[in-house]
Each structure stands twice: as structure tokens, then as C-alpha cells.
PDB file of C-alpha atoms in Angstrom:
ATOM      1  CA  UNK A 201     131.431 109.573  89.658  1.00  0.00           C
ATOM      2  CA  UNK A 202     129.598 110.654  92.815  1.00  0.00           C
ATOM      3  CA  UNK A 203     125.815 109.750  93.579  1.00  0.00           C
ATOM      4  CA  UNK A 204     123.339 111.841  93.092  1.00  0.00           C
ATOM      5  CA  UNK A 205     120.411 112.957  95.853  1.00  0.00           C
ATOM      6  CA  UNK A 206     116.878 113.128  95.010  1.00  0.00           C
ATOM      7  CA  UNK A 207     114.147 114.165  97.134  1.00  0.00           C
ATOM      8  CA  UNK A 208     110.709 113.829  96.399  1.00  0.00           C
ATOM      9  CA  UNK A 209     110.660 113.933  93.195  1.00  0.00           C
ATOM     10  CA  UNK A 210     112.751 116.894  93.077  1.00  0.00           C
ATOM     11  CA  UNK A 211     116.308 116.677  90.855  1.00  0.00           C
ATOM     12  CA  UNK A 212     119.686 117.030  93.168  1.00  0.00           C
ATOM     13  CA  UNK A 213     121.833 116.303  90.416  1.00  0.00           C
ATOM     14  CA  UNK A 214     121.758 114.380  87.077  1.00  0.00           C
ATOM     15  CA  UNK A 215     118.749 112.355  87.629  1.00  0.00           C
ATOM     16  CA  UNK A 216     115.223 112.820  88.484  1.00  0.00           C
ATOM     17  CA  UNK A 217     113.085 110.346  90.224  1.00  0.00           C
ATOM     18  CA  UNK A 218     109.703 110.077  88.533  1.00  0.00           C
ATOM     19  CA  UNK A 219     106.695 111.022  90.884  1.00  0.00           C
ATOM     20  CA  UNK A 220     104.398 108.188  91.703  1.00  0.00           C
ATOM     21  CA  UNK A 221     101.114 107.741  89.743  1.00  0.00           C
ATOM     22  CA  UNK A 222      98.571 105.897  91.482  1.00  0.00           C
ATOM     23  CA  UNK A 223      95.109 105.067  89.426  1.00  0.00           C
ATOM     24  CA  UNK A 224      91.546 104.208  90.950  1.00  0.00           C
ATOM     25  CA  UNK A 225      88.686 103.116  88.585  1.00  0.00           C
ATOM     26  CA  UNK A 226      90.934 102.263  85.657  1.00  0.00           C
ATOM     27  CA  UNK A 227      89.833  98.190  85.604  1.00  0.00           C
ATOM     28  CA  UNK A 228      85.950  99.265  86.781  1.00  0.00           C
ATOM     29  CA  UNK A 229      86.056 102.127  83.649  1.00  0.00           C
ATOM     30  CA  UNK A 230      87.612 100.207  80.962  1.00  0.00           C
ATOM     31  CA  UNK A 231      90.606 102.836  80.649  1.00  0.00           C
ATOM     32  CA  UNK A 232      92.640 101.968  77.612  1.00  0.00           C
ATOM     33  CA  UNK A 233      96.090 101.948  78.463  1.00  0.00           C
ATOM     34  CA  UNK A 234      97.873 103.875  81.381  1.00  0.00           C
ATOM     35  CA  UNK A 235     101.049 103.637  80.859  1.00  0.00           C
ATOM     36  CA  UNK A 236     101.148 107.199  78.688  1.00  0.00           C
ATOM     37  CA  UNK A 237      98.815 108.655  81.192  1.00  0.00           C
ATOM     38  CA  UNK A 238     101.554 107.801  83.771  1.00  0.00           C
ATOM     39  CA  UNK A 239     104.164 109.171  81.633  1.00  0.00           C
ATOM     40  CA  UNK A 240     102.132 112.094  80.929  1.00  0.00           C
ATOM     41  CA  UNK A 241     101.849 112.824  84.425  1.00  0.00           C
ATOM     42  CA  UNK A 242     105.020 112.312  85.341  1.00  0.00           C
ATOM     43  CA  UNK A 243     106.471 114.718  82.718  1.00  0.00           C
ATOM     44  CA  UNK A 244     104.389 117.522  83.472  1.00  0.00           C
ATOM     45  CA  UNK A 245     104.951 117.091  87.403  1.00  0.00           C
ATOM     46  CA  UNK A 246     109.334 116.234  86.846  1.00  0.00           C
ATOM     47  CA  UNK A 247     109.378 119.560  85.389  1.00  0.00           C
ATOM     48  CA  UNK A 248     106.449 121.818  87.047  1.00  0.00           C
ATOM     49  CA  UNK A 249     107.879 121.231  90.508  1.00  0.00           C
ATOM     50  CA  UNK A 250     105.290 118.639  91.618  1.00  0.00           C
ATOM     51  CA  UNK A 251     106.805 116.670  94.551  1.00  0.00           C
ATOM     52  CA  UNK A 252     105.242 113.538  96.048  1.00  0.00           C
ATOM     53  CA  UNK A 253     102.733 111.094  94.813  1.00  0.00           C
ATOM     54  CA  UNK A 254      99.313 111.820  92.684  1.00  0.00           C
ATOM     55  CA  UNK A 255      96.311 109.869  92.954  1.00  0.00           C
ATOM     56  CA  UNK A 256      94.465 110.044  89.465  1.00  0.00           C
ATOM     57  CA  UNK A 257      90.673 108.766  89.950  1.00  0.00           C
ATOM     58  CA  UNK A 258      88.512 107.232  87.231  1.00  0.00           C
ATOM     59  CA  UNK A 259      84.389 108.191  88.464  1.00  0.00           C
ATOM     60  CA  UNK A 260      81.016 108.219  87.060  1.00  0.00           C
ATOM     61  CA  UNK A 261      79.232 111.832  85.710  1.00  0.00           C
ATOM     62  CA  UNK A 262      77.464 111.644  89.100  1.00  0.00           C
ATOM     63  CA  UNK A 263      80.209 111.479  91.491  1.00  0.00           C
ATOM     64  CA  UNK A 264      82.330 114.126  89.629  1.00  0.00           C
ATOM     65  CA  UNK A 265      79.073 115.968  89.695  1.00  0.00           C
ATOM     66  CA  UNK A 266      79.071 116.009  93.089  1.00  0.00           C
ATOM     67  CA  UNK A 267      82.376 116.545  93.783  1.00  0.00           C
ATOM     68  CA  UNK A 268      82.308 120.244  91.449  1.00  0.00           C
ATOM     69  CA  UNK A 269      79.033 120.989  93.474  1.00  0.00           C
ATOM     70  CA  UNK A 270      80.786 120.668  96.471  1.00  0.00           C
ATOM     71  CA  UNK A 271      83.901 122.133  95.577  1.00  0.00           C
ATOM     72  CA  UNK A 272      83.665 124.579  92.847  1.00  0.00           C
ATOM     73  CA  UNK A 273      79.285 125.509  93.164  1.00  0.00           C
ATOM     74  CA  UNK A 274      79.046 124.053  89.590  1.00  0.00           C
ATOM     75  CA  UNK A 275      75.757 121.684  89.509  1.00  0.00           C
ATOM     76  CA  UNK A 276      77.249 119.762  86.655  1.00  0.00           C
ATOM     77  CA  UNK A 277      79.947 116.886  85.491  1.00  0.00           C
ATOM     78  CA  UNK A 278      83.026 118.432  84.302  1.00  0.00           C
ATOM     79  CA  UNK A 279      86.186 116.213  82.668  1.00  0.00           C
ATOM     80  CA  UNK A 280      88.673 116.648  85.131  1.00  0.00           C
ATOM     81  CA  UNK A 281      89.030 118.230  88.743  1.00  0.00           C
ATOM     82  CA  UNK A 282      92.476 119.266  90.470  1.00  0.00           C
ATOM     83  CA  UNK A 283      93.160 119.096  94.492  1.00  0.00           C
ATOM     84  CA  UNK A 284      96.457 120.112  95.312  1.00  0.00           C
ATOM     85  CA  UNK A 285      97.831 119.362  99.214  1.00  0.00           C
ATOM     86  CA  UNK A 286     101.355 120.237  98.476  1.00  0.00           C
ATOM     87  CA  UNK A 287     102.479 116.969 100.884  1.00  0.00           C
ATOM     88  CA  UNK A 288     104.932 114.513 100.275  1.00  0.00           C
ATOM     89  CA  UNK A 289     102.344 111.780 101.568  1.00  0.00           C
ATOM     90  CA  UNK A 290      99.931 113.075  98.562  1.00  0.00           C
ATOM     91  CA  UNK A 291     100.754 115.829  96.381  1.00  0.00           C
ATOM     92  CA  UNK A 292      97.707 115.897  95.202  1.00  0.00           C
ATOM     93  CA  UNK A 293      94.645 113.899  93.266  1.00  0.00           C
ATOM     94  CA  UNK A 294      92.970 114.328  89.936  1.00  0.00           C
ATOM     95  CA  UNK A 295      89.045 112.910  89.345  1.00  0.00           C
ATOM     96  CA  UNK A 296      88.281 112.105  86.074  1.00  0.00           C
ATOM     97  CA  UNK A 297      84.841 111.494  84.466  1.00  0.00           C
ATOM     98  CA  UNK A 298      85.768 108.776  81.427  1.00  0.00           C
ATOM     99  CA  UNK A 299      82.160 109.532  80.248  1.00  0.00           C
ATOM    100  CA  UNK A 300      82.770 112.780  79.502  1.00  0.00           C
ATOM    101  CA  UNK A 301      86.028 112.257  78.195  1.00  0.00           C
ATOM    102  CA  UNK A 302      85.088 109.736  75.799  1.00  0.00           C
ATOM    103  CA  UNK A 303      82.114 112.146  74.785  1.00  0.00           C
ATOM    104  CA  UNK A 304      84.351 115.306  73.902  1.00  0.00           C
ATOM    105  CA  UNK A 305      87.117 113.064  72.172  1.00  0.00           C
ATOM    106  CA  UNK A 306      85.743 113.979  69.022  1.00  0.00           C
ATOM    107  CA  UNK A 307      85.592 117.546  69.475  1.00  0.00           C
ATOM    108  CA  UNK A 308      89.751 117.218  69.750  1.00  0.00           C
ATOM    109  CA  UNK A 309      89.939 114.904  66.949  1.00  0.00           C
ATOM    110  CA  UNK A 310      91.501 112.084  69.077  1.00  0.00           C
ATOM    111  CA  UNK A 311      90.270 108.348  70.869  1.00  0.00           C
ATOM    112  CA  UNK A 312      89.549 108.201  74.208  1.00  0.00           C
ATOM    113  CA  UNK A 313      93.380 107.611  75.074  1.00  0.00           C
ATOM    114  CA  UNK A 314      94.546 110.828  73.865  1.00  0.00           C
ATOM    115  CA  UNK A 315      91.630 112.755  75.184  1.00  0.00           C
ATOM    116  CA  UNK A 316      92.661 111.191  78.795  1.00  0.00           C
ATOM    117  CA  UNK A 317      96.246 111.771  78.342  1.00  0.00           C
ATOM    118  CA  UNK A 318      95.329 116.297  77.951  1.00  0.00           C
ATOM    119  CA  UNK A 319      93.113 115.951  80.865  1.00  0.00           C
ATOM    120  CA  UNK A 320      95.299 114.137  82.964  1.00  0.00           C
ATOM    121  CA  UNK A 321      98.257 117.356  81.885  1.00  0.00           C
ATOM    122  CA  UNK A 322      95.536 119.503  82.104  1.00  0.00           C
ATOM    123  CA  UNK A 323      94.964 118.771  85.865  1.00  0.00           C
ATOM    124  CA  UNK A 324      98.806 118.062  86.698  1.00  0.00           C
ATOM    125  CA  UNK A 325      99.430 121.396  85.715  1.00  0.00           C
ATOM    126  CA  UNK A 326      96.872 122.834  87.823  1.00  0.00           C
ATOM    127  CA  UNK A 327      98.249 121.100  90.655  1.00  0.00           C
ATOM    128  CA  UNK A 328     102.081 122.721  90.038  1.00  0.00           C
ATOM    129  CA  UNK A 329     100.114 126.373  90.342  1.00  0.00           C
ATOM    130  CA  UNK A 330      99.004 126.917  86.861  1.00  0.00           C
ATOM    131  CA  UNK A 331      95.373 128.582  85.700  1.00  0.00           C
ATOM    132  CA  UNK A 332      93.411 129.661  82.857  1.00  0.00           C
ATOM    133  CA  UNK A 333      91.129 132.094  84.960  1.00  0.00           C
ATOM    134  CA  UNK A 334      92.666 135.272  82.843  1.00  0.00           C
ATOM    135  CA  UNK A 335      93.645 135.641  79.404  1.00  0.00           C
ATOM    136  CA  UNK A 336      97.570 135.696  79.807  1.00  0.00           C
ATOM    137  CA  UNK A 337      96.965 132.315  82.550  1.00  0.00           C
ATOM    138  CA  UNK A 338      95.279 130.785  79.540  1.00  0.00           C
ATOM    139  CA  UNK A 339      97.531 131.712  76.559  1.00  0.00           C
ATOM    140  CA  UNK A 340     100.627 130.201  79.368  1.00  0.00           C
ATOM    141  CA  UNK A 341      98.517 127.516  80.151  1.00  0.00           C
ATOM    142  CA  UNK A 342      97.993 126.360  76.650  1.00  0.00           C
ATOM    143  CA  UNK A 343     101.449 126.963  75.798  1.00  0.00           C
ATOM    144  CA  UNK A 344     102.293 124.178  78.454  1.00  0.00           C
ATOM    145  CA  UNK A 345      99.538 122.042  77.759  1.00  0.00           C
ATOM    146  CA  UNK A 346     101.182 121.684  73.538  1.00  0.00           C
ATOM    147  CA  UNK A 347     104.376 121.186  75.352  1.00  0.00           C
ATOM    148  CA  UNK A 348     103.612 117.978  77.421  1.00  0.00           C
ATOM    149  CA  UNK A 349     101.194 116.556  75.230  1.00  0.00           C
ATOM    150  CA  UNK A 350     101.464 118.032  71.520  1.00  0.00           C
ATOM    151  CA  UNK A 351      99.444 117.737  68.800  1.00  0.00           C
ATOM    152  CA  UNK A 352      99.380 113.844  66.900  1.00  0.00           C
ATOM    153  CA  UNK A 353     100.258 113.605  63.143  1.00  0.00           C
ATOM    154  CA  UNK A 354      97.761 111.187  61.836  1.00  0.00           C
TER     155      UNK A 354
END
């Protein structure tokens, strides 16, 4: 049987190498577990297109603050933000506020956990090109979101 190439993440035959998940702020935040997280992200990115390594980043309300006042003109926290560079050093980085997260858990019906693992698919699947800025972005966007992280039986 011959070998099979892949680059980048990209498939070039029967297997696909996973993308690399690198976490900051995990230990610091008390994140419970991130080896679905990983998996999550890899699954979205395997099959979105995303090539090269993502840097997911655990930070307080303040910094993400910050970073969607400088970035997006919002003057307030929000769950998760997406930068996408497209490079094979860094395909991009998600920042995630756990305080939030662990605040609008409820709201889903689901622990902290599961509430990181749709944020973290959430934000790899803005980095493969996907929105929710229109109402046919958001009913796709959805769609993919039940796909790569569906709804627990419990």
C-alpha cells in the first residue's frame, strides 16, 4: 500500500493529520478538561479547511474587553473572539473569557465544559470563513455548529 502525503493539516490521501491545538490560561483559569476542546477543534478545522496550528487563549472579562474594543468597537466582554492569519506558522487564535462562559452555561443547559467546547467550534468555524452577520450565514452557521458539537442527551 503506498504512503500517503499530508500537508498542513490538509488530507492527500486516506489520512488526515490533526491540526495542532495549543492552550494559554487553561492551569491559571481552572479549565476542566481539554482534551474534548482539542478534539472539538480539531474536528471542526480537519473538515472546514483550517490548515496550521490554533492558539486557543483562556483571559479575564477585562482583557477580552479590551481586545473587542480594540478590534471589533464593542466596549464590553464577549465569550469568544476569532483572528484568522491564514499561515501555516499560526492559522489563527481564539480568546476566550471562562467568566463569561461559565456565566451563560446555564442559559444552554450545560457545565462549563460543554459551554467551552460550542465556543471553542463557534470560533474555529469563524476562522475556516464562516459568519452569522445575515440570516442565511446564521441558519448555515448553526447548522455546522449541531454538527461538530450536537446536542447532549442527559
Amino acid at each position: 500500500m503506498g504512503a500517503n502525503v499530508v500537508i498542513a493539516g490538509m488530507r492527500l490521501g486516506f489520512w488526515t493529520m490533526r491540526p495542532k491545538i495549543i492552550f494559554h490560561g487553561a492551569r491559571e483559569w481552572n479549565i476542566p478538561s481539554l482534551p474534548p476542546l482539542r478534539e472539538a477543534a480539531q474536528s471542526v478545522l480537519a473538515a472546514e479547511g483550517g490548515a496550521g496550528p490554533v492558539e486557543i487563549v483562556f483571559q479575564s472579562p477585562e482583557a477580552q474587553r479590551e481586545l473587542n474594543r480594540t478590534w471589533r468597537n464593542l466596549d464590553r466582554t464577549t465569550d469568544v473572539l476569532s483572528f484568522h492569519y491564514g499561515e501555516a506558522e499560526l492559522f489563527g487564535e481564539l480568546y476566550i473569557d471562562p467568566v463569561l462562559a461559565a456565566a451563560q452555561a446555564p442559559r444552554y443547559k450545560h457545565d462549563l465544559g460543554s459551554e467551552l467546547r460550542r465556543l471553542v467550534v463557534h470560533g474555529c468555524l469563524h476562522l475556516c470563513g464562516h459568519d452569522h452577520g445575515t440570516t442565511s450565514e446564521r441558519t448555515r452557521m448553526r447548522a455546522l455548529e449541531r454538527r461538530y458539537d450536537p446536542p447532549r442527551k442527559g
